[in-house]
Coordinates of N, CA and C in Angstrom, one line a residue:
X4 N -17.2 7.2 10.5 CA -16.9 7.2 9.1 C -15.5 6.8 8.8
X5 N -15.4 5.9 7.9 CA -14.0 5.1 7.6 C -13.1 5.8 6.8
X6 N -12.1 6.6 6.8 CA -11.4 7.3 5.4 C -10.3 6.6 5.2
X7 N -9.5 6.7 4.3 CA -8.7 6.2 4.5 C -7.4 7.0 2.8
X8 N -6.4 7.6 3.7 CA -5.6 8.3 2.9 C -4.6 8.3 2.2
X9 N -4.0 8.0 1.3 CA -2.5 7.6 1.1 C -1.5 9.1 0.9
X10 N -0.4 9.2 1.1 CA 0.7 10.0 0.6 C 1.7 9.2 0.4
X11 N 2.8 10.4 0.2 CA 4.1 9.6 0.2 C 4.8 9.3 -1.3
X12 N 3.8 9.6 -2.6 CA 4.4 8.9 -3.6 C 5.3 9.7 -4.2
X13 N 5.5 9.7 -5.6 CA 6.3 10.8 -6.3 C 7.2 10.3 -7.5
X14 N 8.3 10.9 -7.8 CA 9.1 10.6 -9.0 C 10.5 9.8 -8.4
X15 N 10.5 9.0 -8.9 CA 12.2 8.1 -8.5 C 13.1 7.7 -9.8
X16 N 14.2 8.0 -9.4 CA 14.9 6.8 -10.2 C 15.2 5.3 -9.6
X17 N 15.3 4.6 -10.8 CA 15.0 3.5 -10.6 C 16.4 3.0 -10.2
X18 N 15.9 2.0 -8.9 CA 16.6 1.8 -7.4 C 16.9 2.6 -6.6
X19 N 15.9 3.7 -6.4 CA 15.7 4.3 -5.8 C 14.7 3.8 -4.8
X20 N 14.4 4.6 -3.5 CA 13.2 4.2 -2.3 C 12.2 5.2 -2.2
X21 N 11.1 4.9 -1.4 CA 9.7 5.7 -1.5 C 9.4 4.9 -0.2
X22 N 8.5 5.8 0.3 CA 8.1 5.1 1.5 C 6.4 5.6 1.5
X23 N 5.3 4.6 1.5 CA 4.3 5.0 1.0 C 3.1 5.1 2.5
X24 N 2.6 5.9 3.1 CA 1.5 6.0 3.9 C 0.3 6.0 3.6
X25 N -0.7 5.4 4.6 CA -2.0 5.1 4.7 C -2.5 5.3 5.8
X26 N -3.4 6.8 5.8 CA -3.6 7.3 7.3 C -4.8 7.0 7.4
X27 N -5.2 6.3 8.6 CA -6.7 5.5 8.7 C -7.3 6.7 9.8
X28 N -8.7 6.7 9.7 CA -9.4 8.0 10.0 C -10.7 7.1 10.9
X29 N -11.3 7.2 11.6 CA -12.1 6.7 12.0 C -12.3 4.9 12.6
X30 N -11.2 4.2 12.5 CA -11.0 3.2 13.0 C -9.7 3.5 13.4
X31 N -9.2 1.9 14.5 CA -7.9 1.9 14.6 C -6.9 1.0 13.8
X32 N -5.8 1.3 13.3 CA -5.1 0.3 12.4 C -5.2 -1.0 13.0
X33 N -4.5 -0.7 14.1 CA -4.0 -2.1 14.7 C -5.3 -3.6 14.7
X34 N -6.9 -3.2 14.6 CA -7.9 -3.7 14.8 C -8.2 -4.7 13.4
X35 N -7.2 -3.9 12.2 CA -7.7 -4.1 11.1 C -6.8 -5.2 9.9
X36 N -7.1 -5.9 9.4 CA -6.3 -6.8 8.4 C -6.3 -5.6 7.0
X37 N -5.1 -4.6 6.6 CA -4.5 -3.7 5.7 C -4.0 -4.5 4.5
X38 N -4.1 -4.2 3.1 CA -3.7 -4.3 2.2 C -3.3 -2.9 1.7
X39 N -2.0 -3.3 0.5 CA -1.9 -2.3 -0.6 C -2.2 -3.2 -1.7
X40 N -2.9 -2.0 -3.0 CA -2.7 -2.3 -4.6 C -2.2 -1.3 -4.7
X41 N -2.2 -1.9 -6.6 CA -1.8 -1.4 -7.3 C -2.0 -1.0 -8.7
X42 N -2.3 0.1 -9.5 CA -3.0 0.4 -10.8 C -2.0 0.9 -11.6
X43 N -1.4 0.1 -12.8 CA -0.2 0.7 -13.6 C -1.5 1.1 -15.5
X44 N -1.0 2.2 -15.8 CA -2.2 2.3 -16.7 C -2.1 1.6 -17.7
X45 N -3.5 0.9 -17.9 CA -4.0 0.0 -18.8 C -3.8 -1.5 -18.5
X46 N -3.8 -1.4 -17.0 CA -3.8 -2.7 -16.2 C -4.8 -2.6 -15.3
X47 N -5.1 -4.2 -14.6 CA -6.1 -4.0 -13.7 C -5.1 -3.8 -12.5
X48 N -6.0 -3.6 -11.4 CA -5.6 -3.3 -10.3 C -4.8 -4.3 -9.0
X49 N -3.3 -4.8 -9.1 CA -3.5 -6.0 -8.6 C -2.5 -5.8 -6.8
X50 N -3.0 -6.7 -6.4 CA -2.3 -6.8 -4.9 C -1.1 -7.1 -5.0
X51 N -0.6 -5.9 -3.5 CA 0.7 -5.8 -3.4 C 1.3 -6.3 -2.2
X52 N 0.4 -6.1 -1.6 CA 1.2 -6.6 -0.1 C -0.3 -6.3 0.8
X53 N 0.2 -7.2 2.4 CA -1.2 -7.8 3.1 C -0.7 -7.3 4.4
X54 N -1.0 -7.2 5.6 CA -0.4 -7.3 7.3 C -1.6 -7.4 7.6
X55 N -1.6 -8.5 8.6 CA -2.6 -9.2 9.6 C -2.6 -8.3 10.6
X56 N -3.7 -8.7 11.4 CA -3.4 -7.9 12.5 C -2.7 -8.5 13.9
X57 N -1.9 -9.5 13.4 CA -1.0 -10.3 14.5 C 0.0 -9.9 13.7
X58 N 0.6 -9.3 12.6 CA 1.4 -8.6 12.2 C 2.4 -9.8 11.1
X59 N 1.4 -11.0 10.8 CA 1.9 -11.7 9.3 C 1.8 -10.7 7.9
X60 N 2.7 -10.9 7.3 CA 2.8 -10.5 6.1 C 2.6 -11.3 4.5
X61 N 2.4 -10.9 3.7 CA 2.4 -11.5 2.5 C 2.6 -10.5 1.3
X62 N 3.5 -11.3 0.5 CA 3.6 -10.1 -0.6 C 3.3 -10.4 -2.3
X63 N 3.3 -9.8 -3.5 CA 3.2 -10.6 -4.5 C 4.6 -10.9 -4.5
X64 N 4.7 -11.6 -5.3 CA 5.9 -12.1 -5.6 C 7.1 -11.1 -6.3
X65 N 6.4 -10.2 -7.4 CA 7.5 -9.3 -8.2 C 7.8 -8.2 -7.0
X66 N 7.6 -7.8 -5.7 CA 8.0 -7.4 -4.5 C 8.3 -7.8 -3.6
X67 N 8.6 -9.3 -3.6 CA 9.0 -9.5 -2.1 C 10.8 -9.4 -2.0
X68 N 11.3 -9.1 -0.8 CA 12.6 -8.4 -0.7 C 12.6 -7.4 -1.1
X69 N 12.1 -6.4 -1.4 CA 12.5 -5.3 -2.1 C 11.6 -4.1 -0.9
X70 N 10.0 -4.4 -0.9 CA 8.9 -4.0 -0.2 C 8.7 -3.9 1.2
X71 N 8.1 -3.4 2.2 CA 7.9 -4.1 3.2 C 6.7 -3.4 3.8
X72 N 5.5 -3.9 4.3 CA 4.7 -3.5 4.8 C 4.6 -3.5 6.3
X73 N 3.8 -2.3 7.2 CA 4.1 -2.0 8.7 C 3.5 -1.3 9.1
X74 N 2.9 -1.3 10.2 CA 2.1 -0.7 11.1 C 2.3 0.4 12.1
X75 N 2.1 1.3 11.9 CA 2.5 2.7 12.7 C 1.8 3.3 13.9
X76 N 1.2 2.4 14.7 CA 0.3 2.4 15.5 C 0.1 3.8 16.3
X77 N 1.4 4.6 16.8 CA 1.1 5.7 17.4 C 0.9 6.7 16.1
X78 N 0.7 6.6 15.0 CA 0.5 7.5 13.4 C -1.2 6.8 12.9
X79 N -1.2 6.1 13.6 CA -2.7 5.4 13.0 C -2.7 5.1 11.8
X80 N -1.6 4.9 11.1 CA -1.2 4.1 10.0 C -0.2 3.3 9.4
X81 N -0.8 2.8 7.5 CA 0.1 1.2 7.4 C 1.0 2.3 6.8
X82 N 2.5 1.9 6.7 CA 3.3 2.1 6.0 C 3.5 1.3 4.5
X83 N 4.1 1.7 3.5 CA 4.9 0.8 2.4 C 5.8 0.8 2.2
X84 N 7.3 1.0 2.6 CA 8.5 0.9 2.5 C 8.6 0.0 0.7
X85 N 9.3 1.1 0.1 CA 9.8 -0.1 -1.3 C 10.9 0.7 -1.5
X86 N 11.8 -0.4 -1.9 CA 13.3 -0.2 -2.2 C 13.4 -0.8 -3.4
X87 N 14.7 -0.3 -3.7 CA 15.0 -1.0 -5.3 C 14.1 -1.0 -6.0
X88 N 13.6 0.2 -6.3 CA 12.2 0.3 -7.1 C 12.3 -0.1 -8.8
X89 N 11.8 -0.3 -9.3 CA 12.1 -0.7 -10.7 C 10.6 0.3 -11.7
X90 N 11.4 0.8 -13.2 CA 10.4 1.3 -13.3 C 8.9 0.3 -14.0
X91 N 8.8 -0.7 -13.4 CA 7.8 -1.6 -13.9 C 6.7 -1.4 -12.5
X92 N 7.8 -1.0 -11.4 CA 6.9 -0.5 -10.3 C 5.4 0.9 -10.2
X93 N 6.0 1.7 -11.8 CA 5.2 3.0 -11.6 C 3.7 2.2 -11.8
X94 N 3.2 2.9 -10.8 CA 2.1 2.9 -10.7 C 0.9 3.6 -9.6
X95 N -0.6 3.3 -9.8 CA -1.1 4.4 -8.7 C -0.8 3.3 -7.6
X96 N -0.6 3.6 -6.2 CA -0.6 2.8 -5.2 C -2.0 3.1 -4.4
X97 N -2.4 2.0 -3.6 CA -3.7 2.4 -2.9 C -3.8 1.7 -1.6
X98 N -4.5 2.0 -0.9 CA -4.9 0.8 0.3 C -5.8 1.1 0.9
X99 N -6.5 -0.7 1.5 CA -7.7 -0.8 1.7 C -7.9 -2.2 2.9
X100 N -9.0 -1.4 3.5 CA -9.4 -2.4 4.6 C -10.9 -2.7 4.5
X101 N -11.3 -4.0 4.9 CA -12.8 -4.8 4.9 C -12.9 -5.1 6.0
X102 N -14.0 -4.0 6.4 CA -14.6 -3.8 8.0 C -16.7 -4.0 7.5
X103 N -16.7 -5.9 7.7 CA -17.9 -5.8 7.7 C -19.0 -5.8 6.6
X104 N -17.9 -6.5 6.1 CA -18.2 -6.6 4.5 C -17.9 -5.4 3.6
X105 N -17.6 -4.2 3.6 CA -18.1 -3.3 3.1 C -16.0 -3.1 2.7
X106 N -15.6 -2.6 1.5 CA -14.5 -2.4 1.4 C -14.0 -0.8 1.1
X107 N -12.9 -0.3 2.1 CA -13.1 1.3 1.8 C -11.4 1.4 0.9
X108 N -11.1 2.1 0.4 CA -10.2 2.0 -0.5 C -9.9 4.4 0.0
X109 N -8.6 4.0 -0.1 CA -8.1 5.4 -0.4 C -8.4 6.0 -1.8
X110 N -7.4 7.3 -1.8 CA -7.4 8.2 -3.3 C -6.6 7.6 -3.9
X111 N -5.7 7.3 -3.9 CA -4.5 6.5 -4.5 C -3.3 7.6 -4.7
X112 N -2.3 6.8 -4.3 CA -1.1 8.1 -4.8 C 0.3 7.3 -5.4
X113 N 0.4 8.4 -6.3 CA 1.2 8.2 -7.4 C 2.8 7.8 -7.5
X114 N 3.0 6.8 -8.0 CA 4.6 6.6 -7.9 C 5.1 6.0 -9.7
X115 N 6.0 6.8 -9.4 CA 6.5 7.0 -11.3 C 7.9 6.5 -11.4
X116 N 8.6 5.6 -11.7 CA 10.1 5.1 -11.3 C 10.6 5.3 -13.1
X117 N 11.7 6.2 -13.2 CA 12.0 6.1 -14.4 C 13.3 5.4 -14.5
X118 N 13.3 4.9 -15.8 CA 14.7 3.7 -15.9 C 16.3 4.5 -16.2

């Protein structure tokens, strides 16, 4: 069975850092192509960042330099390193892997950046 967890989020000020986890339960990270989103309220849900499992990255654009996504292999999970957070950043954070068609998504955890 696939779980998949996030922690890590919380209250910042803005340019402040947060470091966000995604602990995978029943698979191994390394095996898997990892995304984060993202849900700010009364928005849809949009992508944040990607890692391959040869360890390419991609980001949206309103995060790149600032974000960094990473694989924690002996933790069995993705990390989200975000720096210089801005409060346009608050939002729920999530992440999710597609093993087989089927797509499993965490709880999502919360990150609130005040200006």
């Amino acid at each position: 069975q696939v779980q998949l967890m996030e922690s890590g989020g919380g209250f910042v000020q803005a340019g402040g850092s947060l470091r966000l986890s995604c602990a995978a339960s029943g698979i191994s990270v390394n095996n898997y192509i990892f995304d984060w989103y993202r849900q700010a309220p009364g928005k849809q849900r949009e992508f944040v960042a990607t890692l391959t499992t040869s360890g390419v990255t991609d980001y949206t654009d309103s995060v790149k330099g600032r974000f960094t996504i990473s694989r924690e292999n002996a933790k069995n999970t993705i990390a989200l390193q975000m720096n210089s957070l801005k409060p346009e950043d608050t939002a729920v954070y999530y992440c999710n892997v597609a093993i087989n068609g089927n797509i499993y998504w965490g709880q999502g955890t919360q990150v609130t950046v005040s200006s």
